[in-house]
Coordinates of C-alpha atoms in Angstrom, one line a residue:
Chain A
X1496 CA 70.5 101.6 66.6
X1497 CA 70.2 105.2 68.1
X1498 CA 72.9 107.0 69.4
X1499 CA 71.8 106.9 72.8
X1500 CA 71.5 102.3 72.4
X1501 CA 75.5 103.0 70.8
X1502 CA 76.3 104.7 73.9
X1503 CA 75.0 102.8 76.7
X1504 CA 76.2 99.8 74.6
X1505 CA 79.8 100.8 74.8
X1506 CA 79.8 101.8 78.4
X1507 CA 78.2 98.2 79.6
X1508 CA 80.7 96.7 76.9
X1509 CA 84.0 98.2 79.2
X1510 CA 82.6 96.2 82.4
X1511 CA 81.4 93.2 80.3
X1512 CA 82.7 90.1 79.2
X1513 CA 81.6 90.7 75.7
X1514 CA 82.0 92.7 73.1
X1515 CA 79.3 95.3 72.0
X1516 CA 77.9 93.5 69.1
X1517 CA 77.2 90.7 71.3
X1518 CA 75.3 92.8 73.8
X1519 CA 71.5 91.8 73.8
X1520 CA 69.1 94.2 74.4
X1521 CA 67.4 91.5 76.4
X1522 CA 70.6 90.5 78.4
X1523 CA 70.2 90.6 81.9
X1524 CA 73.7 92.5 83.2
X1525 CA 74.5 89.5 85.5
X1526 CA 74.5 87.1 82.1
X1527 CA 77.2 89.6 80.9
X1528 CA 79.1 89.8 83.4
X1529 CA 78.5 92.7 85.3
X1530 CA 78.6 92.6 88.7
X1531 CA 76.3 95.1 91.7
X1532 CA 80.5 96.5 91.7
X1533 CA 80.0 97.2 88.4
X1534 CA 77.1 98.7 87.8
X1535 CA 77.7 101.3 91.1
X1536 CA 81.0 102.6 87.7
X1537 CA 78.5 102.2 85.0
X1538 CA 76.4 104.3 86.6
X1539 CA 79.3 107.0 87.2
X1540 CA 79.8 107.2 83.5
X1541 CA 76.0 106.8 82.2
X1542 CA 75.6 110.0 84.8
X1543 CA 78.9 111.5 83.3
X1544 CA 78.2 110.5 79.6
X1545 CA 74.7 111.8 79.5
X1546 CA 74.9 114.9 82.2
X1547 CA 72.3 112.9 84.0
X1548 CA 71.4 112.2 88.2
X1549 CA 70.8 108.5 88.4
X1550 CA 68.4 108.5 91.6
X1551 CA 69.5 105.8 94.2
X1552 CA 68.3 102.0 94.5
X1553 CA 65.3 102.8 96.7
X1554 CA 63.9 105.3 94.9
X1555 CA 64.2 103.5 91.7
X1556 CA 62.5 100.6 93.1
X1557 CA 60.0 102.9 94.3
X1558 CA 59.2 103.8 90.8
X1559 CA 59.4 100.7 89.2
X1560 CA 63.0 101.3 87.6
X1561 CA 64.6 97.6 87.9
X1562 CA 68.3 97.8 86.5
X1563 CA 68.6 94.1 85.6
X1564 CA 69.0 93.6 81.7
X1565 CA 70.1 96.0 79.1
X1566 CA 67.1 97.0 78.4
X1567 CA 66.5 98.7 81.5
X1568 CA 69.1 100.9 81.5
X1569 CA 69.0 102.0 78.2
X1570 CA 65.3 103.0 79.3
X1571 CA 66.1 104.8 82.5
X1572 CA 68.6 106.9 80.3
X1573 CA 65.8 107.5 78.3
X1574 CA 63.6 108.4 80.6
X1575 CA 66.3 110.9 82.3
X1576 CA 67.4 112.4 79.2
X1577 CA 63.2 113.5 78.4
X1578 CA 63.0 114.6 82.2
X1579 CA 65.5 117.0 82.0
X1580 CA 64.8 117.8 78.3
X1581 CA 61.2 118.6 79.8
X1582 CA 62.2 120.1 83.1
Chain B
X876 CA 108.8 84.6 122.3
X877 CA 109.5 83.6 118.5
X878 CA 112.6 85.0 116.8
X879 CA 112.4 86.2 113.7
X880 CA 113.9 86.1 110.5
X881 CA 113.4 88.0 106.8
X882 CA 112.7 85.9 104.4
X883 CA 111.7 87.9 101.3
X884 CA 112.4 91.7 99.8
X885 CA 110.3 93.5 97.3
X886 CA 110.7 97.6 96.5
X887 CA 110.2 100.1 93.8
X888 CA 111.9 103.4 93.8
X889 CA 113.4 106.1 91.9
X890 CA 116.4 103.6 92.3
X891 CA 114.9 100.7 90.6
X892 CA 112.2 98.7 90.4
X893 CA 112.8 95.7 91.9
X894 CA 115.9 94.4 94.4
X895 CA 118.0 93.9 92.1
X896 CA 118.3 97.1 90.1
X897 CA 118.1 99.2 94.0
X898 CA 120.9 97.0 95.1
X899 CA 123.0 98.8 91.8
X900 CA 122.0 101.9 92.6
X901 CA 122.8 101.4 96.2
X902 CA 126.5 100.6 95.8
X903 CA 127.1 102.6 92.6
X904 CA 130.5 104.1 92.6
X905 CA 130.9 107.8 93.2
X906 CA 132.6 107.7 89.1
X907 CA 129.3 106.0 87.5
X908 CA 126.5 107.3 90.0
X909 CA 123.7 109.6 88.1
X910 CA 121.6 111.1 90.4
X911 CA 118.2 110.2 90.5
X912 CA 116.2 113.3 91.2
X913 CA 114.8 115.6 88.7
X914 CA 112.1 118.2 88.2
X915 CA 108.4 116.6 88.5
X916 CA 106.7 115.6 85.8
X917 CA 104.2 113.5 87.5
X918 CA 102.2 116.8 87.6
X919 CA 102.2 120.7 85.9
X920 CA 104.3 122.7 88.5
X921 CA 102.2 126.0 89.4
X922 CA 105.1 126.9 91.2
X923 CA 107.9 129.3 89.8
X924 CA 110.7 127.3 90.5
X925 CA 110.0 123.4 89.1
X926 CA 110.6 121.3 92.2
X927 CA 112.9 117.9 92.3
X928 CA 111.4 114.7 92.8
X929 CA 112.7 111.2 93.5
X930 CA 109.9 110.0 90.7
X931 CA 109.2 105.9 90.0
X932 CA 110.4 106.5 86.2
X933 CA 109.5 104.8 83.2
X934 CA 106.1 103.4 85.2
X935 CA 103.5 102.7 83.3
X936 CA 100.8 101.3 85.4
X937 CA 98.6 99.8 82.6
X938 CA 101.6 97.5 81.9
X939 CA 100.8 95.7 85.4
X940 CA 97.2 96.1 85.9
X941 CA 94.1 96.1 84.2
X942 CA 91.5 99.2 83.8
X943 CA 89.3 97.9 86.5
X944 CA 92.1 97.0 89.2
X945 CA 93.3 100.6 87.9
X946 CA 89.6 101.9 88.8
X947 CA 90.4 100.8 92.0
X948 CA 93.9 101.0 92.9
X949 CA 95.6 104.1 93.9
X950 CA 99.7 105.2 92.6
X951 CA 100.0 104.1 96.4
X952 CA 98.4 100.9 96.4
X953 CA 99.3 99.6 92.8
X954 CA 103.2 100.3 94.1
X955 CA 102.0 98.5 97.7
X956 CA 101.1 95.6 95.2
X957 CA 104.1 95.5 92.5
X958 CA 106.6 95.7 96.6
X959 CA 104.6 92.5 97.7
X960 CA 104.0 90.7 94.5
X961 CA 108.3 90.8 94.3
X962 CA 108.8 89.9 98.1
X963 CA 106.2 87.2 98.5
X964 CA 107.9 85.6 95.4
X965 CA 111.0 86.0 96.9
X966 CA 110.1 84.5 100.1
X967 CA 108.6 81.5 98.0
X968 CA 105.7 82.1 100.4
X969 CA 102.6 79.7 99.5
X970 CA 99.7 81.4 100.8
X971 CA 96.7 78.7 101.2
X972 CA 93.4 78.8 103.1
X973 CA 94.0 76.3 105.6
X974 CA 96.9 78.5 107.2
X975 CA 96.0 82.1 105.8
X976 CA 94.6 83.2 108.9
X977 CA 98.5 82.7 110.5
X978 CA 99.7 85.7 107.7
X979 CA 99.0 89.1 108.6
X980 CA 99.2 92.3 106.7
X981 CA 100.8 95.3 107.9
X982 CA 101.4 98.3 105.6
X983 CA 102.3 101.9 106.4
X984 CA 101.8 105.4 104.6
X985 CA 102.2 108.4 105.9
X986 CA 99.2 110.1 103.6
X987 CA 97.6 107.4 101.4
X988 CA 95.7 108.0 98.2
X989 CA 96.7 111.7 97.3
X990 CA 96.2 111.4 94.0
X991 CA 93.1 110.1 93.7
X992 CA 92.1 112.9 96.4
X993 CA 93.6 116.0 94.0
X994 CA 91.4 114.3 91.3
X995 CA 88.4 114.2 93.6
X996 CA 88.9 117.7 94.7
X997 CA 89.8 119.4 91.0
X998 CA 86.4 117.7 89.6
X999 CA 84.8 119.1 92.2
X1000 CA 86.2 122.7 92.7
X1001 CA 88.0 123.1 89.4
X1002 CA 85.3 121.6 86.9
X1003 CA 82.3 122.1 89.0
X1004 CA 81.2 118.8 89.3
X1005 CA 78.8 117.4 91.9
X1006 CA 80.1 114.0 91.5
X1007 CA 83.6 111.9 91.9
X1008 CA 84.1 108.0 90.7
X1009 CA 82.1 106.2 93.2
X1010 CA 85.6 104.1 94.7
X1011 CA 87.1 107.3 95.7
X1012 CA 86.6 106.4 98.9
X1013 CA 88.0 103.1 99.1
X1014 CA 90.9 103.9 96.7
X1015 CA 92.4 107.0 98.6
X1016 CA 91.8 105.3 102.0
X1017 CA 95.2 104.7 103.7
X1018 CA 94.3 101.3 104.6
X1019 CA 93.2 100.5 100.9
X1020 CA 97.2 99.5 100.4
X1021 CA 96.9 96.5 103.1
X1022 CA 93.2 95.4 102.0
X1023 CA 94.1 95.1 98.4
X1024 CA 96.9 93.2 99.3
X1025 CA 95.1 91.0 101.7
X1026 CA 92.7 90.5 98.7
X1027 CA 95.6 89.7 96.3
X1028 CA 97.0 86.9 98.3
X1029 CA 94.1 85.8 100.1
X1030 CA 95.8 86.5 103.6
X1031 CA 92.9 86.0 106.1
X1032 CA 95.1 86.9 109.6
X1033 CA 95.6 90.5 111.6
X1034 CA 96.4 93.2 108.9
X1035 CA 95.9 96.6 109.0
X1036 CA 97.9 100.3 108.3
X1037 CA 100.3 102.1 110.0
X1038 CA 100.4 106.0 109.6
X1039 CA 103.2 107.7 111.5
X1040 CA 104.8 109.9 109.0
X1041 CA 108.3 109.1 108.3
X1042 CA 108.1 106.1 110.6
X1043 CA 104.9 104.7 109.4
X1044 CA 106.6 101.5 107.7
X1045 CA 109.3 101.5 110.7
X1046 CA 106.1 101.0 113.0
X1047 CA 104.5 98.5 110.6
X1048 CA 107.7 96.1 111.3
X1049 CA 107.5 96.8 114.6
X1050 CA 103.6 95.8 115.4
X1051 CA 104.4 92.9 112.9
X1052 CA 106.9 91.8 115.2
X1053 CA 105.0 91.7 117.9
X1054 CA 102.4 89.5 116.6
X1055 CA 105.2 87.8 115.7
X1056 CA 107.3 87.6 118.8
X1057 CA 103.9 86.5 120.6
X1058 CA 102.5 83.6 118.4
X1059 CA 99.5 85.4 116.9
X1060 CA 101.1 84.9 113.2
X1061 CA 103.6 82.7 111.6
X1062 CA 104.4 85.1 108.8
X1063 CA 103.7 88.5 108.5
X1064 CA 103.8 90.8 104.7
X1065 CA 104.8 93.8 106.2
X1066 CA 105.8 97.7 104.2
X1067 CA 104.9 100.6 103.2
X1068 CA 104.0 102.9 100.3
X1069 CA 103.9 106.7 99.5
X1070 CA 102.8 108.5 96.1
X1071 CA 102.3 112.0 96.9
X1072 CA 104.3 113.7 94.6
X1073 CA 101.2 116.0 93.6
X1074 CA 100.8 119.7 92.7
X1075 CA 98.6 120.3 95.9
X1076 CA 100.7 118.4 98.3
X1077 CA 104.0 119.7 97.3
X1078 CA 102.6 123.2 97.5
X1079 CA 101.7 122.3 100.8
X1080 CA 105.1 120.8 101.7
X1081 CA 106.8 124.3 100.0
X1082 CA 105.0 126.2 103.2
X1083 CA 107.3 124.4 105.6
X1084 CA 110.6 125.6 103.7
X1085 CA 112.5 122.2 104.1
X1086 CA 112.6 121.0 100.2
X1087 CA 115.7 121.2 98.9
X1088 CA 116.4 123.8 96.0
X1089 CA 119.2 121.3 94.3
X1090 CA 119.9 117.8 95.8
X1091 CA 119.4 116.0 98.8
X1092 CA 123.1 116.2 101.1
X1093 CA 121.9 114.6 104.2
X1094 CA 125.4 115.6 106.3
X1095 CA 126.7 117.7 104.2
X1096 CA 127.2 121.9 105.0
X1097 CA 125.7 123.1 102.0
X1098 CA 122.7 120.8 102.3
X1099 CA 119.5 122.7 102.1
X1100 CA 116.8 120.1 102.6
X1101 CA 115.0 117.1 101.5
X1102 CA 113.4 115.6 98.7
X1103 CA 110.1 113.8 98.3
X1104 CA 110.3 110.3 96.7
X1105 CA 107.6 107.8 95.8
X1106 CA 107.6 104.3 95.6
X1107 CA 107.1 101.3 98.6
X1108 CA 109.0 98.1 100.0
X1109 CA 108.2 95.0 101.3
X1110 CA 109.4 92.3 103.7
X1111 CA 108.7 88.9 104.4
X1112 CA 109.0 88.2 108.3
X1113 CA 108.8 85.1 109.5
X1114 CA 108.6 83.3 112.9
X1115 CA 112.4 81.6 112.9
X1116 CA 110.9 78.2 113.3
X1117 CA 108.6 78.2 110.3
X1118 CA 110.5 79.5 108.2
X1119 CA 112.8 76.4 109.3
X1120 CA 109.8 74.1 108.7
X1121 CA 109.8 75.1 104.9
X1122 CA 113.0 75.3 104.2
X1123 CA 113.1 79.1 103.5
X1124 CA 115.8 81.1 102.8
X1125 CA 116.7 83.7 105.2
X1126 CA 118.1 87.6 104.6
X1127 CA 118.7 88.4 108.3
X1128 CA 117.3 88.1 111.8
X1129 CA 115.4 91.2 112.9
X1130 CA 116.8 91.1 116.3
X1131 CA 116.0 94.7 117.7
X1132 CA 112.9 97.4 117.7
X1133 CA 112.6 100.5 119.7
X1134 CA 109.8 103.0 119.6
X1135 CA 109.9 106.3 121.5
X1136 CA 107.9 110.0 121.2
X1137 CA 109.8 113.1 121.3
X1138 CA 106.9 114.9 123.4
X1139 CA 108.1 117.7 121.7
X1140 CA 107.3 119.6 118.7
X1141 CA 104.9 118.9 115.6
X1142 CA 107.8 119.7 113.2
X1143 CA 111.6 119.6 115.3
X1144 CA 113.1 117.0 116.3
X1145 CA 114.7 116.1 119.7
X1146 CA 117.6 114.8 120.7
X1147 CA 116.5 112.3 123.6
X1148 CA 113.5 111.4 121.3
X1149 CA 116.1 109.7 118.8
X1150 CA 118.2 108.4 121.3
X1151 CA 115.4 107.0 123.6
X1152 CA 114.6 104.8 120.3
X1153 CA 117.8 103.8 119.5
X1154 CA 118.5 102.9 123.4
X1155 CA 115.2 100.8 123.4
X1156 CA 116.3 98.9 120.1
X1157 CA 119.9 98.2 121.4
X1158 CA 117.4 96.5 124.7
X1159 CA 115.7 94.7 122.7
X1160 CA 118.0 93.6 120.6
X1161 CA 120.1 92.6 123.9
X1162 CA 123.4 94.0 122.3
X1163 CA 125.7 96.6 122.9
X1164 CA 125.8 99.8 121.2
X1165 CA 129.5 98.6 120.3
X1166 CA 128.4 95.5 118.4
X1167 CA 126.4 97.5 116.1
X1168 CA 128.6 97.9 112.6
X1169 CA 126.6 100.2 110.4
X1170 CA 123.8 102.8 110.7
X1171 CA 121.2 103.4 108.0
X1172 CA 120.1 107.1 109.2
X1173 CA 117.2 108.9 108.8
X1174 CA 119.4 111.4 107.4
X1175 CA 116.9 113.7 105.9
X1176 CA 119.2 116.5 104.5
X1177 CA 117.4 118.8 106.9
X1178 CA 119.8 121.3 108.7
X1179 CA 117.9 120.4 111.5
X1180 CA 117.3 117.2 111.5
X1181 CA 120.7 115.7 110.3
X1182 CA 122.3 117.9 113.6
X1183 CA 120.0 116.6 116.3
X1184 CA 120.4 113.2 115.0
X1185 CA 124.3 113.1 114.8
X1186 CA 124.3 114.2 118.4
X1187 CA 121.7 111.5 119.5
X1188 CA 123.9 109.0 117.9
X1189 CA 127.0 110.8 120.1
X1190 CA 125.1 110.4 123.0
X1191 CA 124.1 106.6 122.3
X1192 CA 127.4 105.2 120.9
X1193 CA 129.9 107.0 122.7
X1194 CA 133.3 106.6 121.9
X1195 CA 132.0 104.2 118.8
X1196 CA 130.3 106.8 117.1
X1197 CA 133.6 107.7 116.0
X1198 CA 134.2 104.4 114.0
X1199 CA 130.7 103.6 113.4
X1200 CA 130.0 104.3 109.3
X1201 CA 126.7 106.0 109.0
X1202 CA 125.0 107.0 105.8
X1203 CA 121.3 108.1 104.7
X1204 CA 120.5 106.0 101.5
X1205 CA 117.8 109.3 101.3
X1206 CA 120.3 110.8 99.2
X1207 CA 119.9 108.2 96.5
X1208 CA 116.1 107.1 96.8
X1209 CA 114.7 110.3 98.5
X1210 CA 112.5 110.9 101.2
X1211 CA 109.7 108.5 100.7
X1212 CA 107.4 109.6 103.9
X1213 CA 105.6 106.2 105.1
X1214 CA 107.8 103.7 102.9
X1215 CA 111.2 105.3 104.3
X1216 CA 111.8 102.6 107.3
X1217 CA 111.0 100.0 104.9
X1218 CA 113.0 100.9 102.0
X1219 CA 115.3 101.8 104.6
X1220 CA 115.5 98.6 106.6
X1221 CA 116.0 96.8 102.8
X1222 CA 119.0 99.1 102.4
X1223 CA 120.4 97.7 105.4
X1224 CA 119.7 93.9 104.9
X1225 CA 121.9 94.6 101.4
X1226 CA 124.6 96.5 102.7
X1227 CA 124.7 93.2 105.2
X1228 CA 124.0 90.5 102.6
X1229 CA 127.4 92.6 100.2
X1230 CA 129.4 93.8 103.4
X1231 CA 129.2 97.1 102.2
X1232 CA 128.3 100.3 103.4
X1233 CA 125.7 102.2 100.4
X1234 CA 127.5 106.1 100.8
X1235 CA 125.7 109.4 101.5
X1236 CA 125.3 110.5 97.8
X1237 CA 125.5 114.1 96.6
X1238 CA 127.8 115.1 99.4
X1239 CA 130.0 118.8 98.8
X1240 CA 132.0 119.0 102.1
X1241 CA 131.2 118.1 106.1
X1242 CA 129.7 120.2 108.6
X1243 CA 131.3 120.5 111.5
X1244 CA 128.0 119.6 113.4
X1245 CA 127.9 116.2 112.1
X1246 CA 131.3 115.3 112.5
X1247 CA 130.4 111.5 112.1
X1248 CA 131.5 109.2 109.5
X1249 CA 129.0 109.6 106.7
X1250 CA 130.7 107.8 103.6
X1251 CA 130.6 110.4 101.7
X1252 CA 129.7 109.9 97.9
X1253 CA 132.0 106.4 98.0
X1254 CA 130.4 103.2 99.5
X1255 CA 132.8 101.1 101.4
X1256 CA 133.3 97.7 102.0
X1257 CA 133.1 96.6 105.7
X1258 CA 132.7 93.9 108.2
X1259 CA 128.6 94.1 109.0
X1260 CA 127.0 92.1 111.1
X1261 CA 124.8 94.1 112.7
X1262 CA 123.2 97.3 111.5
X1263 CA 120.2 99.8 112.6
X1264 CA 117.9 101.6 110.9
X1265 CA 116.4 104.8 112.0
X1266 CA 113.5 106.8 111.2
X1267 CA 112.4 110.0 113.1
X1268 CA 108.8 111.4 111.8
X1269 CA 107.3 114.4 112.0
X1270 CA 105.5 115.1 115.2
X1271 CA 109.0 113.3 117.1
X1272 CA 107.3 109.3 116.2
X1273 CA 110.5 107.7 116.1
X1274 CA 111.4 103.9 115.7
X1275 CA 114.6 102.3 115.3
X1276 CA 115.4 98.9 113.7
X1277 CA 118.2 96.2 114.7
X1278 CA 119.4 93.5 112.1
X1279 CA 122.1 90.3 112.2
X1280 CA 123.5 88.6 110.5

């Protein structure tokens, strides 16, 4: 696991209903308990954690970005982290 | 129109936090009394001299609720909840779907979340950031204290904030009443809360040059001002008839309310302001000023205030006055801005419910000005039957309170 997959782990574990270890990478976020309430924090501290701008829903959409498992938002931080890396 | 009837209490001060420890603090006696003001610690003090507070102490907020309820939940609002959790309990209140729509919420502060807006502003200004939690909003709101505890208890009926100043509980019992009085609800959860003991805010509050250096001595010559308390209070009111139908127990009838405006000045207060409430509760009520046996005053410990508010009492009770104990309770608890009436009114349902009068605390030696009888430093047992409560804001909002026995 990268450091980056520990990271976003933890953060989705603090909203979740289970503990990291049990966090799938295929999980959607509803299947763990987190709620559209908590994602709106979880975004807060992905944004705070990583120095990152999380565009909003539309333009996510717009480009394709779902945010429904784990998976997904491990690969937006991804994705933000190279943008600004490259920027 | 409904009479109405108290059926539950709920606080948490610098005096205690619950009923039961501000009822020992209340009638302490002068011998074992501590006072309960010190210097902040709720923030660093940029100022030279450390200020005194009326602090909630040994809170700890995680011991009542969790992370995310704190990630929501202002210092306000979680002392909005802890007031309403205690009174609602006390009331024995079941609150079910089928008649939540007959329960209202109305809860007063005078500034709402200021912590949680001195967080939002340092991240931004301080640290440079371009973003604040996303609930800052809805947690510094001042109506976030009546949502979350509509939310809590499920109550479905009218409920919304007060914001007067120092009279925003006194107005929250009074609009309760109404609905009340009227038939709109059968019960109403009605208080106020204030956390605003802040670096920012008491900076603010130094400009207007009424904190007190040492103590709070509402009455007393060598007073020199107020000072700020935190905390909230809740009642249970009820429509006399239902809380009949289920068997409640009852603290006092609210018999009186009275609302008037100075008209005045943003900061002074006015004589005819104070007594145009206290006239209109005494209506309202349908009793004479000489039935009245005890006032809870605003009593502020402001040279100003605690002059202008003797005379209106003069003025009102006449020839009573003389005999009529009066004492600010704001020398124990502090000034606590939008949960003053409130906390207030509670103080005056006790002092009813013990037949005793809670003293003026901290007092040195009279001034000649408010040559009333105070109770200095020593409560005082005494026939009460009947008792006001006053509380005259900021900006001359005044409101006055009348409860039996």
């Amino acid at each position: 696991m990268t450091v980056i997959q520990s990271q976003v782990i933890n953060i989705l574990a603090s909203y979740s209903s289970l503990p990291c270890e049990q966090i799938l990478l295929t999980a959607p976020l509803e299947n763990i308990g987190i709620d559209s309430l908590a994602l709106v924090e979880i975004i807060f501290d992905i944004e705070e954690q990583f120095d990152i701008s999380v565009p909003d829903e539309s333009t996510l959409a717009s480009k394709q970005l779902p945010l429904s498992t784990v998976q997904d938002v491990l690969n937006l931080v991804n994705l933000l982290l190279n943008e600004q890396n490259y920027a | 129109m409904h009479d109405i009837v108290v059926t539950g209490l709920g606080c948490i001060s610098a005096a205690g936090h619950n009923i039961h420890e501000f009822s020992q603090q209340l009638f302490q006696s002068a011998q074992r009394y501590q006072p309960l003001f010190k210097p902040v610690s709720l923030f660093q003090s940029s100022m030279l001299d450390v200020p005194i507070a009326a602090e909630v102490s040994n809170y700890h907020a995680e011991q009542h609720f969790s992370q995310a309820q704190l990630n929501q939940y202002d210092r306000f609002t979680q002392f909005a909840l802890l007031a309403s959790q205690q009174a609602i309990d006390d009331a024995k209140l079941i609150i079910e779907p089928q008649h939540s729509q007959r329960i209202g919420v109305v809860f007063g502060t005078g500034i709402g979340g200021q912590t949680t807006l001195e967080h939002a502003y340092q991240q931004l200004y301080l640290h440079q950031k371009n973003r604040v939690h996303p609930f800052t909003v809805p947690k510094l709101i001042p109506s976030a204290a009546a949502s979350q505890i509509s939310i809590r208890f499920g109550i479905t009926g009218p409920s919304f904030c007060t914001s007067s100043a120092c009279s925003s509980s006194g107005h929250a019992i009074a609009m309760a009443s109404m609905m009340l009085r009227t038939g709109m609800l059968d019960v109403a959860v009605v208080g106020g809360a204030e956390a605003c003991i802040t670096d920012g805010n008491f900076l603010a509050w130094q400009g207007l040059r009424v904190m007190a250096k040492d103590s709070c001595r509402p009455f007393s010559a060598k007073r020199n001002g107020l000072v700020i308390g935190e905390g909230a209070g809740c009642m249970i009111l009820e429509t006399a008839a239902h809380a009949k139908r289920r068997n409640a127990s009852t603290y006092a009838n609210l018999i009186g309310i009275g609302m008037s405006a100075d008209a005045h000045n943003i900061v002074q207060p006015l004589i005819d302001g104070a007594k145009n409430a206290m006239q209109a509760a005494l209506l309202d009520a349908g009793c004479a000023a000489s039935q009245v046996d005890y006032i809870n005053s605003h009593g502020s410990g402001t040279v100003q205030n605690d002059i202008t508010e003797c005379q209106a009492i003069r003025e009102v009770f006449q020839a009573h006055a003389q005999q009529l104990p009066m004492s600010s309770t704001k020398s124990l608890h502090g000034h606590m801005l939008g949960a003053g009436s409130v906390i207030e009114g509670i103080a005056t349902i006790l002092s009813m419910q013990q037949q005793m009068v809670p003293p003026t605390r901290n007092f040195i030696t009279a001034d000649p000005n408010c040559s009333l009888d105070c109770v200095p430093n020593q409560p005082k047992p005494a026939n009460i039957n009947c008792a006001m409560s006053n509380s005259f804001a900021f900006g001359g909002l005044n409101t006055t309170l009348i409860f039996q026995r």
